[in-house]
mmCIF file of C-alpha atoms in Angstrom:
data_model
loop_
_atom_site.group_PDB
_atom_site.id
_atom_site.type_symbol
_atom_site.label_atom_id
_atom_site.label_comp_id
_atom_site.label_asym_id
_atom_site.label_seq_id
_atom_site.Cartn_x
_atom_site.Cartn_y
_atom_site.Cartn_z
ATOM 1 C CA UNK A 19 88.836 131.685 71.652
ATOM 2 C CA UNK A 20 87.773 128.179 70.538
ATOM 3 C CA UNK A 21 91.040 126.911 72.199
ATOM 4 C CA UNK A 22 90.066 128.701 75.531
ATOM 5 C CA UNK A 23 86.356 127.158 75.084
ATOM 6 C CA UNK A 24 88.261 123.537 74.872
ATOM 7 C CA UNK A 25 90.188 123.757 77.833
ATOM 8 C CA UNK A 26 87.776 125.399 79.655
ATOM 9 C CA UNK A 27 85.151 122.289 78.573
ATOM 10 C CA UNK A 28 87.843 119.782 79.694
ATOM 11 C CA UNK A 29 88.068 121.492 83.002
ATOM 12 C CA UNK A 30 84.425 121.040 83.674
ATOM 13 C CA UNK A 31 84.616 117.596 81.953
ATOM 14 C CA UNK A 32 87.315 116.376 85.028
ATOM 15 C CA UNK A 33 85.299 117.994 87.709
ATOM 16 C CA UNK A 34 81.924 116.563 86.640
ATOM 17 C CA UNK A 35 83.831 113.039 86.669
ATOM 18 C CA UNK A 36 86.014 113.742 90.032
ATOM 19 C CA UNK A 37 82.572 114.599 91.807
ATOM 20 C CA UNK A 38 80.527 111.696 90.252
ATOM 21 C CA UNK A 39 83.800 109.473 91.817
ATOM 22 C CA UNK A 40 83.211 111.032 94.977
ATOM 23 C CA UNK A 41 79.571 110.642 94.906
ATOM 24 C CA UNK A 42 80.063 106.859 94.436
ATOM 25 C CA UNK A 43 82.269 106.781 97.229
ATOM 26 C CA UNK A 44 79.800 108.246 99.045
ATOM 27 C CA UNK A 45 77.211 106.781 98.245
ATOM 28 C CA UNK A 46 79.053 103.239 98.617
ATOM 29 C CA UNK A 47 79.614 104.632 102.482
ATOM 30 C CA UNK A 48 83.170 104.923 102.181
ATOM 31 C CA UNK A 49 83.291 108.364 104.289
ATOM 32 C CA UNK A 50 81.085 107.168 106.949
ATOM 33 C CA UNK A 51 82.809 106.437 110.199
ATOM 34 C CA UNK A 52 82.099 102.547 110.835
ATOM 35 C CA UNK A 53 81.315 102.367 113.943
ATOM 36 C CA UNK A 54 77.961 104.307 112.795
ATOM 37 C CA UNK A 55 78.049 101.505 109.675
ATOM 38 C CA UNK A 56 78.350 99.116 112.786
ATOM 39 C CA UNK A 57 75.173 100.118 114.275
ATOM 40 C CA UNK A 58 73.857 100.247 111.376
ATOM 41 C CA UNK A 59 74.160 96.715 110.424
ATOM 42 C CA UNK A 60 73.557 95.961 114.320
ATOM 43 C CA UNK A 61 70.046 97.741 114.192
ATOM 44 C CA UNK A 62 69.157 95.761 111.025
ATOM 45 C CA UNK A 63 70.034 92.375 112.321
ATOM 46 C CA UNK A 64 67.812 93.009 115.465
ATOM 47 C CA UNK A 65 64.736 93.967 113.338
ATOM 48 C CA UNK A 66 64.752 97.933 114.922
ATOM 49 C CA UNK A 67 63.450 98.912 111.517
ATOM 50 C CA UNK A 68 65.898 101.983 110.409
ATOM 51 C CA UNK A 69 64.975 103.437 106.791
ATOM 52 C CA UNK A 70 67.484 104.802 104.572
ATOM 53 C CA UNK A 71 70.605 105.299 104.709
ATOM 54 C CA UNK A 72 72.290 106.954 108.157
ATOM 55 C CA UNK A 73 73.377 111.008 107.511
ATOM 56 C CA UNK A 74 76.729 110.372 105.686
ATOM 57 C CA UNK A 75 79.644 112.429 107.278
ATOM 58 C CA UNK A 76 82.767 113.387 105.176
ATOM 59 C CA UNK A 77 84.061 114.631 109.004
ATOM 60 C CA UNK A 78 83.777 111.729 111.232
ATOM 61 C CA UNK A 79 86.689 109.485 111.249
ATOM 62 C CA UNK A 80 87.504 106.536 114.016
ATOM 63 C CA UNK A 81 90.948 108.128 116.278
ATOM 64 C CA UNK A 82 94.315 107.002 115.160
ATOM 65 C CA UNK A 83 96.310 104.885 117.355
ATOM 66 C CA UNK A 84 99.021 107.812 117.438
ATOM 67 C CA UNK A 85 97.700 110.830 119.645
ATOM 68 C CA UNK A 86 98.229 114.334 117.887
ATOM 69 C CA UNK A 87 99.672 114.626 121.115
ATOM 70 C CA UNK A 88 102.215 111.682 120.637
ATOM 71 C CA UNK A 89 103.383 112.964 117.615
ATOM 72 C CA UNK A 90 106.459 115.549 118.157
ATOM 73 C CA UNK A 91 107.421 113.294 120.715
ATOM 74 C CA UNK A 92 110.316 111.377 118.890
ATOM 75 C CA UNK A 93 111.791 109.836 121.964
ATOM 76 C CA UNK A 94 108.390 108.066 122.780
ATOM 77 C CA UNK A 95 107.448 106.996 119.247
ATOM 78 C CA UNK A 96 110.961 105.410 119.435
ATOM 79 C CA UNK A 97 110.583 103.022 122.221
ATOM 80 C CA UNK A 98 107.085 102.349 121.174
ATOM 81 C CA UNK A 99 108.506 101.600 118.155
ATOM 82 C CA UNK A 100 111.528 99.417 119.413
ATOM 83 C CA UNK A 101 114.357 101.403 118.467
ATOM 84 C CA UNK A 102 117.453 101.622 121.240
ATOM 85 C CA UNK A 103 119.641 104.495 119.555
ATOM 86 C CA UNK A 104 118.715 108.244 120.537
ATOM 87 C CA UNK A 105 116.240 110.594 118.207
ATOM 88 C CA UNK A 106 119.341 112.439 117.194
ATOM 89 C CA UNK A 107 121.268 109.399 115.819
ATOM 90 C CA UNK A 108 118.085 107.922 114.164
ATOM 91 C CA UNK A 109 117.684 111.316 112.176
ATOM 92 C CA UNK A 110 120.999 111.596 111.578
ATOM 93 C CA UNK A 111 120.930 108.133 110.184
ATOM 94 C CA UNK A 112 117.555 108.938 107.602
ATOM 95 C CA UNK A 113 119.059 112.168 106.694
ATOM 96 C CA UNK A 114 122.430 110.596 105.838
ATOM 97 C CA UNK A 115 120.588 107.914 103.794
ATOM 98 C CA UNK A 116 118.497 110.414 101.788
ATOM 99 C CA UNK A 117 121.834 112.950 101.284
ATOM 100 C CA UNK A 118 123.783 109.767 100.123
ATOM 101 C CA UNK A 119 120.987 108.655 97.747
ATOM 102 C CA UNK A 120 120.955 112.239 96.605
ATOM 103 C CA UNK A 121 124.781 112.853 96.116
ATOM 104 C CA UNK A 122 125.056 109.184 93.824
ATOM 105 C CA UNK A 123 122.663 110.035 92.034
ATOM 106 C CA UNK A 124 123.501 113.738 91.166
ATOM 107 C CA UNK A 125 126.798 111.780 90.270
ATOM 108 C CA UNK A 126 125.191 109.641 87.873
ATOM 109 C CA UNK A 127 123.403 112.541 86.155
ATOM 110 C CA UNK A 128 126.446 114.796 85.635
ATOM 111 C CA UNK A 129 128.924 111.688 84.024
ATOM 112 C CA UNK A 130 126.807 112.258 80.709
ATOM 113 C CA UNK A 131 128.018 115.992 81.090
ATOM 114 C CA UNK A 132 131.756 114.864 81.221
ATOM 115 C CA UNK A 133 131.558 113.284 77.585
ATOM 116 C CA UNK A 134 129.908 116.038 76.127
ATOM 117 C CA UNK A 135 126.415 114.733 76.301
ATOM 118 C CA UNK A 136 123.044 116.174 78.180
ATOM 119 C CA UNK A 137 121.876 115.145 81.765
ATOM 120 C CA UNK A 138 119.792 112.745 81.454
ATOM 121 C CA UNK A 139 117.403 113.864 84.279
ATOM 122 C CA UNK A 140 116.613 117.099 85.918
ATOM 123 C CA UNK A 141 118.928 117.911 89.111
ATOM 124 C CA UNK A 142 115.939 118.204 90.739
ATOM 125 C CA UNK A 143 114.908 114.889 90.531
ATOM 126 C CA UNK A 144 117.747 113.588 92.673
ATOM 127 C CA UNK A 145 117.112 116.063 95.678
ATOM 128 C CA UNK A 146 113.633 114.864 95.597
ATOM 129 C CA UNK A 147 114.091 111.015 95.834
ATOM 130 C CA UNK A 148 116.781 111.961 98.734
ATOM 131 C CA UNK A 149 113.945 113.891 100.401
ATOM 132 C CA UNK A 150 111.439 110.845 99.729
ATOM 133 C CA UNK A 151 114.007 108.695 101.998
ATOM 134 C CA UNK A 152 114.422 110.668 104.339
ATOM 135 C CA UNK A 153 110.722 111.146 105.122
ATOM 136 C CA UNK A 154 110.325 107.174 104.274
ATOM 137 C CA UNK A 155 112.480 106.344 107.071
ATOM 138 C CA UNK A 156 110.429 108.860 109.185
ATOM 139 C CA UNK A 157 107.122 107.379 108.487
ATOM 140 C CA UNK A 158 108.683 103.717 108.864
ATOM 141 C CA UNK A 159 108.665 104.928 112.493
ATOM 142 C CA UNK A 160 105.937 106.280 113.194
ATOM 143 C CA UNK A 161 104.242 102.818 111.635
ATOM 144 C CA UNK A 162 106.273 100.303 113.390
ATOM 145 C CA UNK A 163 104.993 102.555 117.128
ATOM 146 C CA UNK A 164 101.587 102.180 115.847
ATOM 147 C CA UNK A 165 102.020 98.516 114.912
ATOM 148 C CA UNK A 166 103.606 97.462 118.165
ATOM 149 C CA UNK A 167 101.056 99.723 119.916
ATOM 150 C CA UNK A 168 97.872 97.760 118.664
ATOM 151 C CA UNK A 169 100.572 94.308 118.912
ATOM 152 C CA UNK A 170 100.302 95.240 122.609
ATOM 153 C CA UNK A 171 96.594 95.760 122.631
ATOM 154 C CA UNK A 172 95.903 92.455 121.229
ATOM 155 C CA UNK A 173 98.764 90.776 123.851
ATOM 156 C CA UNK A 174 97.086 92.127 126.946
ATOM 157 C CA UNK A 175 93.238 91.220 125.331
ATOM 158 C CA UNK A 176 94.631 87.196 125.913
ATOM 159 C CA UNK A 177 95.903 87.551 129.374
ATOM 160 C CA UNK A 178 92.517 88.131 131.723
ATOM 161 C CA UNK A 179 91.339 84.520 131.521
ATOM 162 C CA UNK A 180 94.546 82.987 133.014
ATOM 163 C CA UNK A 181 95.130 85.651 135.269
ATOM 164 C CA UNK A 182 91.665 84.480 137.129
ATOM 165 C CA UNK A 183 92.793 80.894 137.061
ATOM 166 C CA UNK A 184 95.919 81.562 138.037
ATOM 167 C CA UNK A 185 95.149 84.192 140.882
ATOM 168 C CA UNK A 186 91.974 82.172 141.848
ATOM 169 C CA UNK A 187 93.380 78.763 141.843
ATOM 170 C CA UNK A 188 97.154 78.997 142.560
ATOM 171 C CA UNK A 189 96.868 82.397 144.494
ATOM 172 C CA UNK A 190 99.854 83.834 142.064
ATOM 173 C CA UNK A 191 100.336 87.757 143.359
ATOM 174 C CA UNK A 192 99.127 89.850 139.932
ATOM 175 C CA UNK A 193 102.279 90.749 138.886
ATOM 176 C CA UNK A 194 103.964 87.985 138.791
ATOM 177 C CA UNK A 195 100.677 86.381 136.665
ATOM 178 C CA UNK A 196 100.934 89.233 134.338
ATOM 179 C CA UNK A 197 104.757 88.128 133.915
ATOM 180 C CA UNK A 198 104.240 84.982 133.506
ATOM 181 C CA UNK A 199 102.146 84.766 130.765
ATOM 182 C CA UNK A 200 103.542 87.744 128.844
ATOM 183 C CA UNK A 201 107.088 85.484 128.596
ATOM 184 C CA UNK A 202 104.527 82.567 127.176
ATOM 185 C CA UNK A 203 103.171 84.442 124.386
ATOM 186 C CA UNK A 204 104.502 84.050 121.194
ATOM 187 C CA UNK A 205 104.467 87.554 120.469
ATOM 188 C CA UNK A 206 107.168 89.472 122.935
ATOM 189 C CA UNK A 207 105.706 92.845 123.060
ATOM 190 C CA UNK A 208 103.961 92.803 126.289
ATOM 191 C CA UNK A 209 107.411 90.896 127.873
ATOM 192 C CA UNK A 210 109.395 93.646 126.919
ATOM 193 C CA UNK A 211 106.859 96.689 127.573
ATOM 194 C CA UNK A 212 106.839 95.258 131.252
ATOM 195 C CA UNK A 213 110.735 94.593 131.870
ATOM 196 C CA UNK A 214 112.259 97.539 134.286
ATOM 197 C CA UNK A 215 114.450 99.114 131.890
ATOM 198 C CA UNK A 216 111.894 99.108 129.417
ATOM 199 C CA UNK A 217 109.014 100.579 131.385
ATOM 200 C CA UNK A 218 111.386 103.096 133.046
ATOM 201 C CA UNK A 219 112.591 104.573 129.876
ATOM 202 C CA UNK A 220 108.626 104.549 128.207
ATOM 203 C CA UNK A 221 107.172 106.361 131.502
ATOM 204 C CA UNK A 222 110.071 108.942 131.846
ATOM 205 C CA UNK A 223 109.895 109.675 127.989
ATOM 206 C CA UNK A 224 105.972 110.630 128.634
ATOM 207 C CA UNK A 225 105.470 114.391 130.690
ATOM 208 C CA UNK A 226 101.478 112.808 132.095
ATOM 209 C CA UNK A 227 103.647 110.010 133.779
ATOM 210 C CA UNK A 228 107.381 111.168 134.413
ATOM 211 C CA UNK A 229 106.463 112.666 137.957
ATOM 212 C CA UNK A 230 105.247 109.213 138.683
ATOM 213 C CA UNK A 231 108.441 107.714 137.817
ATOM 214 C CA UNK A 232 110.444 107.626 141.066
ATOM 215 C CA UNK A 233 107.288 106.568 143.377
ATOM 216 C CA UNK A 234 106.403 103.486 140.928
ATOM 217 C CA UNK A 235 110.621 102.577 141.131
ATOM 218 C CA UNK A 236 110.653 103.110 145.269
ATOM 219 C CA UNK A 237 107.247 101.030 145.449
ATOM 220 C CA UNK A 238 105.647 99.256 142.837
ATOM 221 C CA UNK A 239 102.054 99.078 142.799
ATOM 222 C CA UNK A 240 100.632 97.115 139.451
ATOM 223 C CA UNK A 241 97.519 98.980 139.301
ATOM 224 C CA UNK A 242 99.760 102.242 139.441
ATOM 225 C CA UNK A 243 102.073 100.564 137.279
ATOM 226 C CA UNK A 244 99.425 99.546 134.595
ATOM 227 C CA UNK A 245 98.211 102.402 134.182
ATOM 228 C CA UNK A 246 100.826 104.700 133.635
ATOM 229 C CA UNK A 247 101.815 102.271 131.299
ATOM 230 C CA UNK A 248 98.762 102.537 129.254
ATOM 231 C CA UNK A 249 99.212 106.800 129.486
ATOM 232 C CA UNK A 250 102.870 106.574 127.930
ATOM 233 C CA UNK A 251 102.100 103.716 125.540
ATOM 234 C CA UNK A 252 98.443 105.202 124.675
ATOM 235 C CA UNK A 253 97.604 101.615 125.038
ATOM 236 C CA UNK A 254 93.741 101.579 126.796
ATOM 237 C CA UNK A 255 93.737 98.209 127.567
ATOM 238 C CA UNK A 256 96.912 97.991 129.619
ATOM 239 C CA UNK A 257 94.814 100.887 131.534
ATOM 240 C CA UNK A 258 92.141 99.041 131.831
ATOM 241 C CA UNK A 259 94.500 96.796 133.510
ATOM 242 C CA UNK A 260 95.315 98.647 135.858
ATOM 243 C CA UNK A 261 91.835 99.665 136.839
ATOM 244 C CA UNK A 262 91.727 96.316 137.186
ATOM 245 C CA UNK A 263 94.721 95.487 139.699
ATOM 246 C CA UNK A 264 94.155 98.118 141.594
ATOM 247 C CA UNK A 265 90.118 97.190 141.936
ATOM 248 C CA UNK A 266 91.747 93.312 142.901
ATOM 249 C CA UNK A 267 94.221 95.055 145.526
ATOM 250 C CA UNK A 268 93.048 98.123 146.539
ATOM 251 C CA UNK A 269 89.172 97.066 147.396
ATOM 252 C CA UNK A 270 89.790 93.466 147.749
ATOM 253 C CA UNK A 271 87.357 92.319 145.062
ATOM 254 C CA UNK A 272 87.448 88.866 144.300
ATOM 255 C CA UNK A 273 90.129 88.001 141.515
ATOM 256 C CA UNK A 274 88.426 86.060 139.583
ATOM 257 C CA UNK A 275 84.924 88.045 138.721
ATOM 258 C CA UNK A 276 87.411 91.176 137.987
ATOM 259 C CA UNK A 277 89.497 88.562 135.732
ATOM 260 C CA UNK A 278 86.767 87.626 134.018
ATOM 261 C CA UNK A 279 84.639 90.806 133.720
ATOM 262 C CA UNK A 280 87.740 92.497 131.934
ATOM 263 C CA UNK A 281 87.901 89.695 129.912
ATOM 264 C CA UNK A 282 84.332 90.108 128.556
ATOM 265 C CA UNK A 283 85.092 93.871 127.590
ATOM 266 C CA UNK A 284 88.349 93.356 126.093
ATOM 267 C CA UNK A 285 86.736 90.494 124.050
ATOM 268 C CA UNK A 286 83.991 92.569 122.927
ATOM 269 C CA UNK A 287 86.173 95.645 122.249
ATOM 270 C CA UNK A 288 88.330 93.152 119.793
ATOM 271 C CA UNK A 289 85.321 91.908 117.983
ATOM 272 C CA UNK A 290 83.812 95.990 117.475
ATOM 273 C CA UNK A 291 87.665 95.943 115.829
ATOM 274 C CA UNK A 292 87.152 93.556 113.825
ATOM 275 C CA UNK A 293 83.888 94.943 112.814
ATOM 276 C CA UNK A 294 85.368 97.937 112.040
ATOM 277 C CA UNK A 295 87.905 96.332 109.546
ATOM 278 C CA UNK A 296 85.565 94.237 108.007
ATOM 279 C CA UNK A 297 83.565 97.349 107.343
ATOM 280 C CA UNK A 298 86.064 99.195 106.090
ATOM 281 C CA UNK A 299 87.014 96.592 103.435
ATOM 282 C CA UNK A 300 83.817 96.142 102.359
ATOM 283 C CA UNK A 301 83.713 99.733 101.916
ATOM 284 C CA UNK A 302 87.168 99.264 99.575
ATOM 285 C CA UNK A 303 85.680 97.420 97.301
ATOM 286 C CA UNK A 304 84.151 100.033 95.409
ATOM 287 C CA UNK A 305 87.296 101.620 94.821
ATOM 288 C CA UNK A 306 88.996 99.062 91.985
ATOM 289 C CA UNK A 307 85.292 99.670 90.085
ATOM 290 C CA UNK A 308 85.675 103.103 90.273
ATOM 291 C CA UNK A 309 89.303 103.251 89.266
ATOM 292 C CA UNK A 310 88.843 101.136 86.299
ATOM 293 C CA UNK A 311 86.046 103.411 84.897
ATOM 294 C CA UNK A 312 87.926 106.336 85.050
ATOM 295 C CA UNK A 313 91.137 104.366 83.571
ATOM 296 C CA UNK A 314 88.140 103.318 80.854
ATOM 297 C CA UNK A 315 87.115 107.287 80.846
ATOM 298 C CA UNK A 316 90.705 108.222 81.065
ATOM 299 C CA UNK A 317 91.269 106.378 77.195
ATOM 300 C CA UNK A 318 87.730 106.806 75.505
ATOM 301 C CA UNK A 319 86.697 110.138 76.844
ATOM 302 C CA UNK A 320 89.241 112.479 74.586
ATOM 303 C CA UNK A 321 88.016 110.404 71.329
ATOM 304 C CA UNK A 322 84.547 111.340 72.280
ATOM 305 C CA UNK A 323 84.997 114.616 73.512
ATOM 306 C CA UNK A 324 86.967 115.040 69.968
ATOM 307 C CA UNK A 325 83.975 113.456 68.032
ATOM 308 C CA UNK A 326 81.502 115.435 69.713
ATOM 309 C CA UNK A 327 83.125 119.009 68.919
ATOM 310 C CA UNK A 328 83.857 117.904 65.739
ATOM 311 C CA UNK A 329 80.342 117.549 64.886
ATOM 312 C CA UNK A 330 79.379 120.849 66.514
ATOM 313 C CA UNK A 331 81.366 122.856 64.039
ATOM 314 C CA UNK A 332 80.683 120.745 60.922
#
């Protein structure tokens, strides 16, 4: 009985400290989405006079870069991510790594066995560090799509300036603007997203788009183009590109106010990102405090749990 009563106190003991940890994190705003934080900080800086804190919601989270949707599509998340070789080959390659991994170190374990010793590990462990490489190289993909996908973001955020000089001023078709500077920037993601073979293979690999494919290849619009684009990559602004080009060809608006009005709204969609990250890492700060008193809790707490019972049934 006793022994039951101390497990049963050490129970509630780590669930009174796992929901004071939450609490803090709570409290410190960690689960709030940030673009409410943002507004937050926004209304206070223009003297609109909010009191209190803003209804803290453990639900609300900003959207991923990767569409639930994109997910199960392997093929896509490949070329977003880069990667030339078919889905089949690159799982055949993560599951051959992982089975490899396994199969070494299963070898490893059993040579003990051979001079009449004891494993020196569970067989189990070496199935589950094979299975911890295969997913690794799994979730390396999906990262480097999500990376190139907000690499492309950023990219297309530079262009609108120089389009409206160079469309304005040296009466450049769009296109061939667009082309231009994507082959200047440093970083070669929009270059290659907009090379033939390239944006062929990304809008057939996409079901919204596909039907579109043999109309964009018999006569290529750029708005059109753009904007399935920005479907199959689930890139916005490279649709809000298009909207663009096809506002500059379609209703003959003049270049350089649609240049420089997408411009303005990429710009200020970059700085609510940046926001957003500074928010965020202000809200990570409270973590390292609150790991390091539970570490602290972690070492002390059984000593004072012990000297506490111990004086209950002196």
């Amino acid at each position: 009985m006793p022994s039951f009563m101390n497990a049963q106190s050490m129970w509630a003991i780590l669930i009174v400290v796992v929901a004071i940890w939450v609490g803090g994190l709570w409290v410190a705003g960690y689960f709030v989405d940030s673009r409410v934080e943002i507004f937050r900080l926004s209304a206070a800086r223009r003297g609109l006079g909010l009191e209190g804190r803003l209804v803290r919601d453990f639900g609300v989270r900003p959207p991923r870069r990767l569409e639930m949707r994109q997910l199960m599509d392997l093929r896509r998340i490949m070329l977003l991510a880069g990667r030339k070789e078919s889905p089949g080959a690159y799982l055949a390659k993560s599951f051959g790594a992982g089975l490899v991994t396994a199969a070494v170190l299963t070898v490893a374990d059993l040579l003990p066995i051979a001079f009449g010793g004891q494993p020196a590990v569970s067989f189990v462990l070496p199935l589950l560090i094979g299975v911890v490489i295969m997913l690794a190289g799994i979730a390396d993909l999906y990262t480097r799509a999500a990376r190139r996908q907000l690499a492309l973001d950023r990219a297309i955020a530079e262009i609108p300036s120089l389009l409206a000089v160079l469309i304005s001023t040296r009466s450049m078709p769009l296109a061939d603007a667009v082309v231009m500077i994507a082959k200047a920037q440093q970083d070669p993601i929009l270059a290659e997203t907009l090379d033939p073979a390239n944006w062929r293979d990304l809008i057939a690999a996409c079901p919204e788009t596909r039907p579109l494919l043999a109309e964009l290849q018999a006569q290529p619009s750029a708005g059109s183009l753009y904007m399935a684009l920005g479907t199959a990559c689930g890139s916005a602004n490279m649709r809000e590109l298009g909207i663009a080009a096809r506002r500059i060809q379609e209703t003959g608006e003049p270049a350089k106010g649609v240049c420089l009005a997408l411009a303005r709204s990429l710009q200020d969609q970059q700085l609510h990102n940046s926001e957003k990250l500074v928010v965020r890492a202000e809200n990570l700060t409270v973590l390292p405090m609150v790991s390091i008193l539970l570490a602290l809790f972690a070492v002390i707490g059984p000593a004072i749990y012990a000297s506490m019972m111990q004086g209950f049934t002196s």
